[in-house]
Backbone as JSON Lines, residues from 0, in Angstrom:
{"i":0,"aa":"M","n":[-39.36,41.5,271.12],"ca":[-38.24,41.9,270.31],"c":[-38.49,43.3,269.76]}
{"i":1,"aa":"T","n":[-37.43,44.07,269.61],"ca":[-37.58,45.44,269.15],"c":[-37.73,45.51,267.64]}
{"i":2,"aa":"E","n":[-38.31,46.62,267.21],"ca":[-38.47,46.87,265.78],"c":[-37.08,47.02,265.14]}
{"i":3,"aa":"P","n":[-36.91,46.59,263.9],"ca":[-35.61,46.76,263.23],"c":[-35.43,48.21,262.76]}
{"i":4,"aa":"T","n":[-35.15,49.09,263.7],"ca":[-34.94,50.5,263.4],"c":[-33.44,50.79,263.37]}
{"i":5,"aa":"P","n":[-33.05,51.91,262.78],"ca":[-31.63,52.27,262.81],"c":[-31.09,52.37,264.25]}
{"i":6,"aa":"S","n":[-31.88,52.88,265.17],"ca":[-31.42,52.98,266.56],"c":[-31.22,51.6,267.18]}
{"i":7,"aa":"A","n":[-32.11,50.67,266.9],"ca":[-31.97,49.31,267.42],"c":[-30.72,48.65,266.83]}
{"i":8,"aa":"F","n":[-30.52,48.84,265.55],"ca":[-29.33,48.28,264.9],"c":[-28.06,48.88,265.51]}
{"i":9,"aa":"E","n":[-28.04,50.17,265.71],"ca":[-26.87,50.82,266.28],"c":[-26.62,50.33,267.71]}
{"i":10,"aa":"G","n":[-27.67,50.15,268.48],"ca":[-27.52,49.65,269.84],"c":[-26.92,48.25,269.86]}
{"i":11,"aa":"R","n":[-27.37,47.42,268.96],"ca":[-26.83,46.06,268.87],"c":[-25.35,46.1,268.46]}
{"i":12,"aa":"M","n":[-25.04,46.95,267.5],"ca":[-23.65,47.06,267.04],"c":[-22.75,47.56,268.17]}
{"i":13,"aa":"L","n":[-23.21,48.53,268.93],"ca":[-22.42,49.04,270.05],"c":[-22.19,47.96,271.1]}
{"i":14,"aa":"A","n":[-23.2,47.15,271.37],"ca":[-23.06,46.06,272.33],"c":[-22.01,45.06,271.85]}
{"i":15,"aa":"H","n":[-22.06,44.7,270.57],"ca":[-21.07,43.77,270.02],"c":[-19.66,44.38,270.09]}
{"i":16,"aa":"R","n":[-19.56,45.65,269.78],"ca":[-18.26,46.32,269.82],"c":[-17.68,46.27,271.23]}
{"i":17,"aa":"R","n":[-18.5,46.52,272.23],"ca":[-18.02,46.5,273.62],"c":[-17.62,45.1,274.06]}
{"i":18,"aa":"I","n":[-18.39,44.1,273.65],"ca":[-18.04,42.71,273.98],"c":[-16.7,42.35,273.35]}
{"i":19,"aa":"L","n":[-16.54,42.67,272.07],"ca":[-15.28,42.36,271.39],"c":[-14.1,43.04,272.06]}
{"i":20,"aa":"A","n":[-14.27,44.3,272.44],"ca":[-13.19,45.04,273.09],"c":[-12.81,44.39,274.4]}
{"i":21,"aa":"R","n":[-13.79,43.97,275.19],"ca":[-13.49,43.3,276.47],"c":[-12.82,41.95,276.26]}
{"i":22,"aa":"L","n":[-13.27,41.22,275.25],"ca":[-12.64,39.93,274.95],"c":[-11.18,40.12,274.54]}
{"i":23,"aa":"I","n":[-10.92,41.11,273.71],"ca":[-9.55,41.4,273.29],"c":[-8.7,41.79,274.49]}
{"i":24,"aa":"A","n":[-9.23,42.64,275.35],"ca":[-8.49,43.09,276.53],"c":[-8.18,41.92,277.47]}
{"i":25,"aa":"A","n":[-9.03,40.9,277.48],"ca":[-8.85,39.76,278.38],"c":[-7.91,38.69,277.81]}
{"i":26,"aa":"L","n":[-7.5,38.82,276.57],"ca":[-6.6,37.84,275.96],"c":[-5.24,37.86,276.64]}
{"i":27,"aa":"P","n":[-4.51,36.74,276.58],"ca":[-3.12,36.77,277.04],"c":[-2.35,37.82,276.22]}
{"i":28,"aa":"E","n":[-1.32,38.38,276.8],"ca":[-0.63,39.52,276.19],"c":[-0.18,39.25,274.75]}
{"i":29,"aa":"A","n":[0.4,38.11,274.48],"ca":[0.89,37.83,273.12],"c":[-0.26,37.79,272.11]}
{"i":30,"aa":"D","n":[-1.37,37.16,272.49],"ca":[-2.53,37.1,271.6],"c":[-3.16,38.47,271.43]}
{"i":31,"aa":"R","n":[-3.23,39.22,272.53],"ca":[-3.8,40.57,272.47],"c":[-2.97,41.46,271.55]}
{"i":32,"aa":"T","n":[-1.64,41.38,271.69],"ca":[-0.76,42.18,270.84],"c":[-0.95,41.82,269.37]}
{"i":33,"aa":"A","n":[-1.03,40.53,269.08],"ca":[-1.24,40.09,267.7],"c":[-2.57,40.61,267.15]}
{"i":34,"aa":"M","n":[-3.61,40.55,267.96],"ca":[-4.93,41.03,267.52],"c":[-4.91,42.55,267.31]}
{"i":35,"aa":"M","n":[-4.3,43.27,268.24],"ca":[-4.24,44.73,268.11],"c":[-3.43,45.12,266.87]}
{"i":36,"aa":"D","n":[-2.33,44.42,266.61],"ca":[-1.53,44.69,265.42],"c":[-2.34,44.41,264.15]}
{"i":37,"aa":"W","n":[-3.09,43.31,264.16],"ca":[-3.91,42.96,263.01],"c":[-4.94,44.05,262.74]}
{"i":38,"aa":"M","n":[-5.59,44.53,263.81],"ca":[-6.59,45.6,263.62],"c":[-5.92,46.9,263.2]}
{"i":39,"aa":"D","n":[-4.75,47.18,263.76],"ca":[-4.04,48.41,263.42],"c":[-3.73,48.45,261.92]}
{"i":40,"aa":"N","n":[-3.41,47.31,261.35],"ca":[-3.13,47.24,259.91],"c":[-4.37,47.41,259.05]}
{"i":41,"aa":"R","n":[-5.54,47.39,259.65],"ca":[-6.79,47.51,258.91],"c":[-7.55,48.8,259.21]}
{"i":42,"aa":"E","n":[-6.95,49.67,260.04],"ca":[-7.61,50.91,260.4],"c":[-7.58,51.95,259.3]}
{"i":43,"aa":"V","n":[-6.69,51.79,258.33],"ca":[-6.6,52.71,257.21],"c":[-6.88,51.93,255.95]}
{"i":44,"aa":"M","n":[-7.85,52.42,255.19],"ca":[-8.2,51.75,253.94],"c":[-7.03,51.85,252.98]}
{"i":45,"aa":"R","n":[-6.61,50.74,252.42],"ca":[-5.49,50.71,251.47],"c":[-6.04,50.76,250.05]}
{"i":46,"aa":"D","n":[-6.01,51.96,249.48],"ca":[-6.51,52.07,248.1],"c":[-5.49,52.72,247.18]}
{"i":47,"aa":"G","n":[-4.24,52.82,247.66],"ca":[-3.19,53.37,246.82],"c":[-3.17,54.87,246.72]}
{"i":48,"aa":"Q","n":[-4.05,55.55,247.41],"ca":[-4.08,57.01,247.36],"c":[-3.29,57.59,248.53]}
{"i":49,"aa":"E","n":[-2.83,58.82,248.34],"ca":[-2.12,59.5,249.41],"c":[-3.06,59.73,250.59]}
{"i":50,"aa":"D","n":[-4.3,60.07,250.29],"ca":[-5.32,60.28,251.31],"c":[-6.41,59.23,251.08]}
{"i":51,"aa":"P","n":[-6.3,58.06,251.75],"ca":[-7.26,56.98,251.48],"c":[-8.71,57.41,251.65]}
{"i":52,"aa":"G","n":[-9.51,57.07,250.67],"ca":[-10.93,57.38,250.72],"c":[-11.27,58.8,250.32]}
{"i":53,"aa":"A","n":[-10.26,59.6,249.96],"ca":[-10.52,61.0,249.61],"c":[-11.37,61.12,248.36]}
{"i":54,"aa":"V","n":[-11.16,60.22,247.43],"ca":[-11.96,60.2,246.21],"c":[-12.91,59.03,246.33]}
{"i":55,"aa":"P","n":[-14.18,59.31,246.64],"ca":[-15.14,58.21,246.83],"c":[-15.3,57.39,245.57]}
{"i":56,"aa":"T","n":[-15.29,56.09,245.77],"ca":[-15.54,55.18,244.66],"c":[-16.67,54.26,245.07]}
{"i":57,"aa":"E","n":[-17.28,53.66,244.08],"ca":[-18.36,52.73,244.39],"c":[-17.79,51.58,245.22]}
{"i":58,"aa":"G","n":[-18.43,51.29,246.3],"ca":[-17.97,50.21,247.17],"c":[-17.01,50.64,248.26]}
{"i":59,"aa":"S","n":[-16.53,51.89,248.21],"ca":[-15.57,52.32,249.23],"c":[-16.23,52.54,250.59]}
{"i":60,"aa":"A","n":[-17.52,52.73,250.63],"ca":[-18.21,52.97,251.9],"c":[-18.05,51.79,252.85]}
{"i":61,"aa":"L","n":[-18.14,50.59,252.33],"ca":[-17.98,49.39,253.16],"c":[-16.57,49.33,253.75]}
{"i":62,"aa":"E","n":[-15.56,49.53,252.92],"ca":[-14.18,49.47,253.39],"c":[-13.89,50.57,254.4]}
{"i":63,"aa":"L","n":[-14.4,51.77,254.15],"ca":[-14.2,52.87,255.1],"c":[-14.89,52.58,256.43]}
{"i":64,"aa":"A","n":[-16.08,52.02,256.38],"ca":[-16.8,51.68,257.61],"c":[-16.06,50.6,258.39]}
{"i":65,"aa":"M","n":[-15.52,49.62,257.68],"ca":[-14.77,48.56,258.35],"c":[-13.5,49.12,258.99]}
{"i":66,"aa":"A","n":[-12.79,49.97,258.29],"ca":[-11.58,50.58,258.85],"c":[-11.92,51.38,260.1]}
{"i":67,"aa":"D","n":[-13.01,52.13,260.05],"ca":[-13.44,52.91,261.2],"c":[-13.82,52.0,262.37]}
{"i":68,"aa":"E","n":[-14.49,50.9,262.07],"ca":[-14.9,49.98,263.13],"c":[-13.7,49.33,263.8]}
{"i":69,"aa":"F","n":[-12.69,48.93,263.02],"ca":[-11.47,48.38,263.61],"c":[-10.83,49.39,264.55]}
{"i":70,"aa":"S","n":[-10.81,50.64,264.13],"ca":[-10.24,51.69,264.97],"c":[-11.01,51.86,266.27]}
{"i":71,"aa":"R","n":[-12.33,51.87,266.18],"ca":[-13.16,52.02,267.37],"c":[-13.01,50.85,268.34]}
{"i":72,"aa":"I","n":[-12.95,49.63,267.81],"ca":[-12.79,48.46,268.66],"c":[-11.41,48.49,269.34]}
{"i":73,"aa":"A","n":[-10.37,48.85,268.59],"ca":[-9.03,48.93,269.17],"c":[-8.98,49.97,270.29]}
{"i":74,"aa":"T","n":[-9.63,51.1,270.08],"ca":[-9.66,52.15,271.11],"c":[-10.37,51.64,272.36]}
{"i":75,"aa":"L","n":[-11.52,51.0,272.18],"ca":[-12.25,50.46,273.34],"c":[-11.46,49.36,274.05]}
{"i":76,"aa":"A","n":[-10.75,48.52,273.27],"ca":[-9.93,47.47,273.89],"c":[-8.81,48.11,274.71]}
{"i":77,"aa":"G","n":[-8.19,49.16,274.18],"ca":[-7.16,49.88,274.94],"c":[-7.72,50.48,276.21]}
{"i":78,"aa":"D","n":[-8.91,51.05,276.13],"ca":[-9.57,51.6,277.31],"c":[-9.86,50.52,278.33]}
{"i":79,"aa":"S","n":[-10.31,49.35,277.86],"ca":[-10.6,48.23,278.76],"c":[-9.34,47.75,279.45]}
{"i":80,"aa":"M","n":[-8.24,47.7,278.71],"ca":[-6.97,47.28,279.31],"c":[-6.53,48.27,280.38]}
{"i":81,"aa":"A","n":[-6.67,49.56,280.09],"ca":[-6.29,50.58,281.07],"c":[-7.17,50.5,282.29]}
{"i":82,"aa":"E","n":[-8.46,50.25,282.09],"ca":[-9.41,50.13,283.19],"c":[-9.07,48.93,284.08]}
{"i":83,"aa":"R","n":[-8.67,47.83,283.47],"ca":[-8.32,46.61,284.22],"c":[-7.06,46.8,285.04]}
{"i":84,"aa":"S","n":[-6.11,47.61,284.53],"ca":[-4.85,47.8,285.24],"c":[-4.93,48.87,286.31]}
{"i":85,"aa":"S","n":[-6.04,49.59,286.39],"ca":[-6.2,50.65,287.4],"c":[-6.59,50.07,288.74]}
């Protein structure tokens, strides 16, 4: 087993992200659309500001990271769908 280093953690996270994206792309169209819509609604942190996350607050790092991760997974799922249809 590898040492718990930041690089190892990042590699594991990337692997999970790719698996999730492929699973989403493989869903039936109605389920895939629902999942993509759900993620789309979470890609922007809702904090009531005109520019979400512009004023850092304690605890906002987690929400910003989650919003970014939803965006990355949705992009990879879209790429997987395009790859499958080619």
